[in-house]
């Protein structure tokens, strides 16, 4: 089966928001073994929307739309598609009751135009929306499938996962299983070299690499008739990847680096604190984004100035005078003093030059030192990073976390 993703919204064409829905849906259709050959974006214009829809139906088996299901006059996706497919709009009582209850629960008056969201093409399968007021729907007609979902990802994603994904699983007769192997500290070309024969020989499961900021994800996907069969095929491939890449693999279940580190610390009953200069709180933010981080993460300091490093952490002025704020000595002292002050088991420190200004020939932009102190042992890394400010800060955080991960696992 071939699918086409049709995003509706003038704000997308104007660049006011990014089309993250298309990225998500393409990935999930791939998990189902369904090809996505076209992405289309059209503004809130009925004529152009109808033209794009009819063209999509000519070349694709499945058309899935996002956006244009709201209560305002420019939300015309349902109306336009229903007209194009020759279907009248009829009120869906359960959806109307849900919308009314939604506003009552919010203690807000329901405007009359909200009722239009409960009008759906006759004969369509309703897709409930538990996070908003716009239900979606699915239409089967002439061997084609048209699916309409709202634009906000917090609504669209659960609706796809709860209703649309199971619908297509039943249609294909296959179970699609996948695992995400996360890799850090090794380049893309080196990963490819080590896995070349696995990639060239792949058929089922398949290995799909995705390159991010300093890390690589390998999605291993198997298409089988049963879940257990898919999991077994995936397991053997993941084990081969682990054998080839060793300690560079930090997760084989899609976890983030911070999730892995927090779990390792929690398992030991240990605590963590952070001290940051060039990353400006990004490291602490990544940690506290993980639910339950409070069981491990104690506190974080942003010591941007030299004075803050001295006053908040206890870094010696002599160290700063002799080696500078961006140095191995300062990073290690930040980490060790941090642990002494907070009485935590582990401390992570980052200091560097994120740019775009501030570099010198001796200490260029991208020079970063990270240090970790774990129960009296301190290690540090010198990094020479490339890219813009955001990339340098992000990759610095990953290196700091990976350094601690390796210490926790006893890896040099």
Coordinates of C-alpha atoms in Angstrom, one line a residue:
X1 CA 0.0 0.0 0.0
X2 CA 1.1 3.5 -0.8
X3 CA 0.2 6.5 1.4
X4 CA 0.3 10.3 0.9
X5 CA 0.4 12.8 3.7
X6 CA -1.5 16.0 3.2
X7 CA -1.0 18.8 5.7
X8 CA -3.6 21.6 5.7
X9 CA -2.8 25.1 7.0
X10 CA -1.7 28.4 5.7
X11 CA 0.6 28.8 8.7
X12 CA 2.7 25.8 7.4
X13 CA 3.2 27.5 4.0
X14 CA 4.2 30.7 5.7
X15 CA 6.8 29.0 7.8
X16 CA 5.2 30.0 11.0
X17 CA 5.2 26.4 12.3
X18 CA 7.2 23.3 11.2
X19 CA 5.4 20.3 9.7
X20 CA 6.5 17.8 12.4
X21 CA 3.3 15.8 11.8
X22 CA 4.5 14.6 8.4
X23 CA 7.8 13.5 9.8
X24 CA 6.1 11.5 12.6
X25 CA 3.5 9.9 10.2
X26 CA 6.1 8.9 7.7
X27 CA 8.1 7.1 10.4
X28 CA 5.0 5.3 11.7
X29 CA 3.8 4.3 8.2
X30 CA 7.3 2.8 7.6
X31 CA 6.8 0.8 10.8
X32 CA 3.7 -0.6 9.2
X33 CA 5.4 -1.5 6.0
X34 CA 3.4 1.2 4.1
X35 CA 5.2 3.3 1.5
X36 CA 5.0 7.1 1.7
X37 CA 5.8 8.5 -1.7
X38 CA 4.4 12.0 -1.4
X39 CA 4.1 14.9 1.1
X40 CA 1.8 17.8 0.2
X41 CA 1.1 21.0 2.0
X42 CA -1.9 23.2 1.1
X43 CA -3.3 26.4 2.7
X44 CA -6.8 26.9 4.0
X45 CA -8.3 27.2 0.6
X46 CA -11.1 24.8 -0.5
X47 CA -10.4 24.9 -4.2
X48 CA -6.7 24.1 -3.8
X49 CA -7.4 21.6 -1.1
X50 CA -9.8 19.7 -3.4
X51 CA -7.3 19.7 -6.3
X52 CA -4.6 18.3 -4.1
X53 CA -6.9 15.7 -2.6
X54 CA -8.1 14.4 -6.0
X55 CA -4.5 14.2 -7.3
X56 CA -3.5 12.3 -4.2
X57 CA -6.3 9.8 -4.6
X58 CA -5.3 9.1 -8.1
X59 CA -1.8 8.1 -7.2
X60 CA -2.1 6.8 -3.6
X61 CA -4.1 4.1 -1.8
X62 CA -4.2 6.1 1.5
X63 CA -4.5 9.8 2.0
X64 CA -4.1 11.1 5.6
X65 CA -4.7 14.8 6.3
X66 CA -3.7 16.8 9.4
X67 CA -5.2 20.2 10.2
X68 CA -8.3 22.1 9.3
X69 CA -10.8 20.4 11.7
X70 CA -11.2 23.3 14.1
X71 CA -14.4 25.4 14.7
X72 CA -13.5 28.5 12.7
X73 CA -14.6 29.4 9.2
X74 CA -11.2 28.7 7.7
X75 CA -11.2 25.1 9.1
X76 CA -12.7 23.5 6.0
X77 CA -10.9 20.1 5.6
X78 CA -13.9 18.0 6.4
X79 CA -16.3 20.0 4.3
X80 CA -14.0 20.0 1.3
X81 CA -13.2 16.3 1.4
X82 CA -16.8 15.3 2.0
X83 CA -17.9 17.3 -1.0
X84 CA -15.1 15.8 -3.2
X85 CA -16.1 12.3 -2.2
X86 CA -19.9 13.0 -2.6
X87 CA -20.7 12.4 1.1
X88 CA -23.1 14.6 3.2
X89 CA -22.0 15.8 6.6
X90 CA -24.2 14.4 9.4
X91 CA -24.0 15.1 13.1
X92 CA -22.3 12.5 15.2
X93 CA -24.2 12.6 18.5
X94 CA -21.5 11.0 20.7
X95 CA -19.0 13.5 19.5
X96 CA -21.4 16.4 20.1
X97 CA -22.1 15.2 23.6
X98 CA -18.3 14.9 24.2
X99 CA -17.6 18.4 23.0
X100 CA -20.3 19.8 25.3
X101 CA -19.0 17.8 28.2
X102 CA -15.5 19.0 27.4
X103 CA -16.5 22.7 27.7
X104 CA -18.5 22.0 30.8
X105 CA -15.6 20.3 32.5
X106 CA -13.4 23.3 31.6
X107 CA -16.1 25.6 33.1
X108 CA -16.1 27.5 29.8
X109 CA -19.1 28.4 27.5
X110 CA -19.3 26.4 24.3
X111 CA -19.6 28.7 21.3
X112 CA -22.1 27.7 18.6
X113 CA -19.4 27.1 16.0
X114 CA -17.8 24.3 18.1
X115 CA -20.8 22.2 17.2
X116 CA -19.6 22.0 13.6
X117 CA -16.7 19.8 14.7
X118 CA -19.3 17.0 15.5
X119 CA -20.5 17.0 11.8
X120 CA -18.7 14.2 10.0
X121 CA -19.0 12.6 6.5
X122 CA -21.8 10.0 6.4
X123 CA -20.6 6.4 6.8
X124 CA -17.1 7.4 8.1
X125 CA -15.5 5.7 11.1
X126 CA -15.1 8.2 13.9
X127 CA -11.6 8.6 15.5
X128 CA -12.1 9.9 19.1
X129 CA -10.0 12.8 20.3
X130 CA -9.4 12.6 24.0
X131 CA -7.2 15.6 24.1
X132 CA -9.2 18.2 22.2
X133 CA -12.6 18.9 20.7
X134 CA -12.1 17.9 17.1
X135 CA -12.8 14.2 16.3
X136 CA -11.1 12.7 13.3
X137 CA -12.6 10.2 10.8
X138 CA -11.7 7.5 8.4
X139 CA -13.5 6.9 5.0
X140 CA -13.2 3.8 2.9
X141 CA -14.4 4.4 -0.7
X142 CA -13.5 2.7 -4.0
X143 CA -10.5 0.9 -2.6
X144 CA -9.1 4.1 -1.2
X145 CA -8.8 5.2 2.4
X146 CA -9.0 8.8 3.5
X147 CA -8.1 9.7 7.1
X148 CA -8.6 13.1 8.7
X149 CA -6.8 14.1 11.9
X150 CA -6.4 17.4 13.7
X151 CA -3.2 19.4 13.4
X152 CA -1.9 19.8 17.0
X153 CA 0.5 16.9 17.6
X154 CA -0.7 16.4 21.2
X155 CA -4.1 15.4 19.6
X156 CA -3.0 13.9 16.4
X157 CA -0.4 11.5 17.7
X158 CA -2.6 9.7 20.3
X159 CA -5.4 9.4 17.8
X160 CA -3.1 7.8 15.3
X161 CA -1.6 5.4 17.8
X162 CA -4.9 4.4 19.4
X163 CA -7.1 4.0 16.2
X164 CA -5.2 4.5 12.9
X165 CA -2.1 2.3 13.6
X166 CA -4.2 -0.7 14.8
X167 CA -6.5 -0.3 11.8
X168 CA -3.7 -0.7 9.3
X169 CA -2.1 -3.5 11.3
X170 CA -5.3 -5.5 10.8
X171 CA -5.3 -4.6 7.1
X172 CA -1.8 -5.7 6.3
X173 CA -2.0 -9.0 8.1
X174 CA 1.5 -8.4 9.5
X175 CA 3.0 -7.3 12.8
X176 CA 5.7 -4.6 12.5
X177 CA 8.1 -4.7 15.4
X178 CA 11.1 -2.3 15.9
X179 CA 13.7 -1.3 18.3
X180 CA 15.9 1.8 18.4
X181 CA 19.6 1.3 19.1
X182 CA 21.2 4.5 20.3
X183 CA 24.9 5.1 19.6
X184 CA 27.2 7.9 20.8
X185 CA 30.9 8.7 20.6
X186 CA 31.6 7.2 17.1
X187 CA 31.2 8.8 13.7
X188 CA 28.6 7.9 11.1
X189 CA 31.2 6.5 8.6
X190 CA 32.8 4.3 11.3
X191 CA 29.4 2.9 12.2
X192 CA 28.6 2.2 8.6
X193 CA 32.0 0.5 8.2
X194 CA 31.5 -1.8 11.2
X195 CA 27.9 -2.7 10.1
X196 CA 28.4 -2.7 6.3
X197 CA 27.8 -6.4 5.8
X198 CA 24.7 -6.3 8.0
X199 CA 23.3 -3.4 6.1
X200 CA 24.1 -4.8 2.7
X201 CA 22.5 -8.2 3.5
X202 CA 19.4 -6.8 5.2
X203 CA 16.0 -7.9 4.1
X204 CA 14.0 -8.7 7.2
X205 CA 14.8 -7.2 9.7
X206 CA 16.0 -3.9 8.2
X207 CA 18.4 -1.4 9.7
X208 CA 17.7 2.3 9.2
X209 CA 20.2 4.8 10.5
X210 CA 19.3 8.3 11.7
X211 CA 21.9 10.9 12.4
X212 CA 21.3 13.5 15.1
X213 CA 23.3 16.0 17.0
X214 CA 26.4 14.0 17.7
X215 CA 24.6 10.7 18.1
X216 CA 23.3 8.0 15.8
X217 CA 20.1 6.0 16.0
X218 CA 19.6 2.7 14.3
X219 CA 16.0 1.5 13.9
X220 CA 15.8 -2.3 13.5
X221 CA 12.5 -3.3 12.1
X222 CA 11.0 -6.7 11.3
X223 CA 7.8 -7.5 9.5
X224 CA 6.3 -10.8 10.6
X225 CA 3.0 -12.6 11.2
X226 CA 3.4 -12.7 15.0
X227 CA 4.9 -10.4 17.6
X228 CA 7.1 -13.0 19.1
X229 CA 8.6 -13.9 15.7
X230 CA 9.4 -10.2 15.0
X231 CA 11.0 -9.7 18.4
X232 CA 13.2 -12.8 17.9
X233 CA 14.5 -11.6 14.5
X234 CA 15.1 -8.1 15.9
X235 CA 16.9 -9.5 19.0
X236 CA 19.5 -11.4 16.9
X237 CA 20.3 -8.3 14.8
X238 CA 20.5 -6.0 17.8
X239 CA 23.0 -8.4 19.5
X240 CA 25.2 -8.3 16.3
X241 CA 25.1 -4.5 16.4
X242 CA 26.1 -4.5 20.1
X243 CA 29.0 -6.9 19.3
X244 CA 30.3 -4.6 16.5
X245 CA 29.9 -1.3 18.3
X246 CA 30.5 -2.3 21.9
X247 CA 30.3 0.5 24.5
X248 CA 29.3 3.0 21.9
X249 CA 25.8 1.6 22.2
X250 CA 24.2 3.3 25.1
X251 CA 20.7 2.0 24.7
X252 CA 18.9 -0.7 22.6
X253 CA 15.4 0.3 23.6
X254 CA 15.3 3.9 22.4
X255 CA 16.1 5.6 25.7
X256 CA 17.8 9.0 25.8
X257 CA 21.3 9.3 27.3
X258 CA 19.9 11.1 30.3
X259 CA 17.4 8.4 30.9
X260 CA 20.1 5.8 30.8
X261 CA 22.3 7.7 33.3
X262 CA 19.4 8.4 35.7
X263 CA 18.4 4.7 35.7
X264 CA 22.0 3.6 36.4
X265 CA 22.3 6.0 39.3
X266 CA 18.9 5.1 40.7
X267 CA 19.7 1.4 40.6
X268 CA 22.6 2.1 42.8
X269 CA 20.7 4.5 45.0
X270 CA 23.1 7.4 44.1
X271 CA 22.5 11.1 43.6
X272 CA 23.7 13.6 41.0
X273 CA 24.4 17.4 40.8
X274 CA 25.6 19.5 37.9
X275 CA 27.7 22.6 37.4
X276 CA 27.5 24.4 34.0
X277 CA 29.2 27.3 32.3
X278 CA 28.8 27.3 28.5
X279 CA 25.8 24.9 28.5
X280 CA 23.9 27.4 30.7
X281 CA 21.5 24.9 32.4
X282 CA 20.9 22.7 29.4
X283 CA 22.3 19.7 31.1
X284 CA 20.1 20.1 34.2
X285 CA 17.1 20.8 31.9
X286 CA 17.7 17.5 30.0
X287 CA 17.8 15.6 33.3
X288 CA 14.7 17.1 34.8
X289 CA 12.7 16.5 31.6
X290 CA 12.7 12.9 32.6
X291 CA 9.8 11.9 34.9
X292 CA 11.1 10.7 38.3
X293 CA 14.4 12.6 38.0
X294 CA 13.9 14.0 41.5
X295 CA 14.8 10.5 42.9
X296 CA 18.4 11.1 41.6
X297 CA 19.0 14.7 40.6
X298 CA 19.7 16.9 43.6
X299 CA 20.5 20.4 42.2
X300 CA 22.2 22.3 39.4
X301 CA 24.4 25.4 39.3
X302 CA 24.9 27.7 36.3
X303 CA 28.2 29.3 37.1
X304 CA 28.8 31.4 34.0
X305 CA 31.2 33.9 35.4
X306 CA 34.5 33.2 37.1
X307 CA 33.2 34.8 40.3
X308 CA 30.3 32.4 40.3
X309 CA 32.6 29.5 39.9
X310 CA 34.5 30.7 43.0
X311 CA 31.5 31.7 45.1
X312 CA 29.1 28.9 44.3
X313 CA 31.4 26.0 43.7
X314 CA 34.6 26.8 45.6
X315 CA 36.8 26.7 42.5
X316 CA 40.2 28.3 43.6
X317 CA 41.0 31.6 42.1
X318 CA 44.6 30.4 41.6
X319 CA 43.2 27.7 39.3
X320 CA 41.4 30.2 37.2
X321 CA 44.4 32.6 37.1
X322 CA 46.8 29.8 36.1
X323 CA 44.7 27.9 33.5
X324 CA 41.6 29.9 32.7
X325 CA 37.9 29.2 33.0
X326 CA 38.1 26.9 29.9
X327 CA 40.6 24.3 31.0
X328 CA 40.8 20.7 32.1
X329 CA 41.9 21.9 35.6
X330 CA 38.9 24.2 36.0
X331 CA 36.4 21.5 34.8
X332 CA 37.8 18.9 37.1
X333 CA 37.8 21.3 40.1
X334 CA 34.2 22.3 39.3
X335 CA 33.1 18.7 39.4
X336 CA 35.1 17.7 42.6
X337 CA 34.1 20.9 44.5
X338 CA 30.5 20.4 43.4
X339 CA 30.4 16.9 45.0
X340 CA 32.0 18.2 48.1
X341 CA 29.4 21.0 48.5
X342 CA 26.3 19.0 47.6
X343 CA 27.3 15.7 49.2
X344 CA 26.0 13.9 46.1
X345 CA 27.6 10.7 44.8
X346 CA 28.2 12.2 41.3
X347 CA 28.9 15.6 39.9
X348 CA 29.0 16.7 36.2
X349 CA 30.7 19.9 35.1
X350 CA 30.9 21.6 31.7
X351 CA 33.0 24.7 30.7
X352 CA 33.8 25.9 27.2
X353 CA 33.4 28.3 24.4
X354 CA 30.1 27.8 22.5
X355 CA 30.5 30.8 20.2
X356 CA 30.0 32.3 17.8
X357 CA 32.4 34.8 19.4
X358 CA 34.9 34.6 22.3
X359 CA 37.4 32.2 20.7
X360 CA 41.1 32.7 20.4
X361 CA 43.8 30.8 18.5
X362 CA 44.8 29.1 21.7
X363 CA 41.2 28.4 22.8
X364 CA 38.9 28.4 19.7
X365 CA 35.2 28.3 19.6
X366 CA 34.1 24.7 20.2
X367 CA 36.8 24.0 22.8
X368 CA 34.9 22.4 25.7
X369 CA 36.0 20.5 28.8
X370 CA 33.6 18.1 30.6
X371 CA 34.4 16.5 33.9
X372 CA 32.7 13.9 36.1
X373 CA 33.3 13.1 39.7
X374 CA 31.9 9.8 41.0
X375 CA 32.5 8.7 44.6
X376 CA 36.0 10.3 44.7
X377 CA 37.1 9.4 41.2
X378 CA 37.3 12.3 38.7
X379 CA 37.7 12.0 34.9
X380 CA 37.6 14.7 32.2
X381 CA 37.5 15.1 28.4
X382 CA 38.8 17.7 26.1
X383 CA 36.4 18.3 23.2
X384 CA 37.0 20.2 20.0
X385 CA 33.4 20.6 18.6
X386 CA 32.1 22.1 15.4
X387 CA 28.8 23.7 14.5
X388 CA 26.7 26.5 15.8
X389 CA 26.1 27.5 19.4
X390 CA 23.2 25.1 19.9
X391 CA 25.0 22.1 18.5
X392 CA 28.1 22.7 20.6
X393 CA 26.0 23.0 23.8
X394 CA 23.9 19.9 22.9
X395 CA 26.9 17.7 22.1
X396 CA 28.7 18.9 25.2
X397 CA 25.8 17.7 27.4
X398 CA 25.9 14.3 25.6
X399 CA 29.6 13.9 26.2
X400 CA 29.2 14.8 29.9
X401 CA 26.4 12.3 30.4
X402 CA 28.3 9.6 28.4
X403 CA 31.4 10.2 30.5
X404 CA 29.4 9.5 33.7
X405 CA 27.7 6.5 32.0
X406 CA 31.0 4.9 31.3
X407 CA 32.2 5.5 34.8
X408 CA 29.0 4.0 36.2
X409 CA 29.5 0.9 34.0
X410 CA 33.2 0.6 34.7
X411 CA 34.2 1.4 31.1
X412 CA 37.4 3.3 30.4

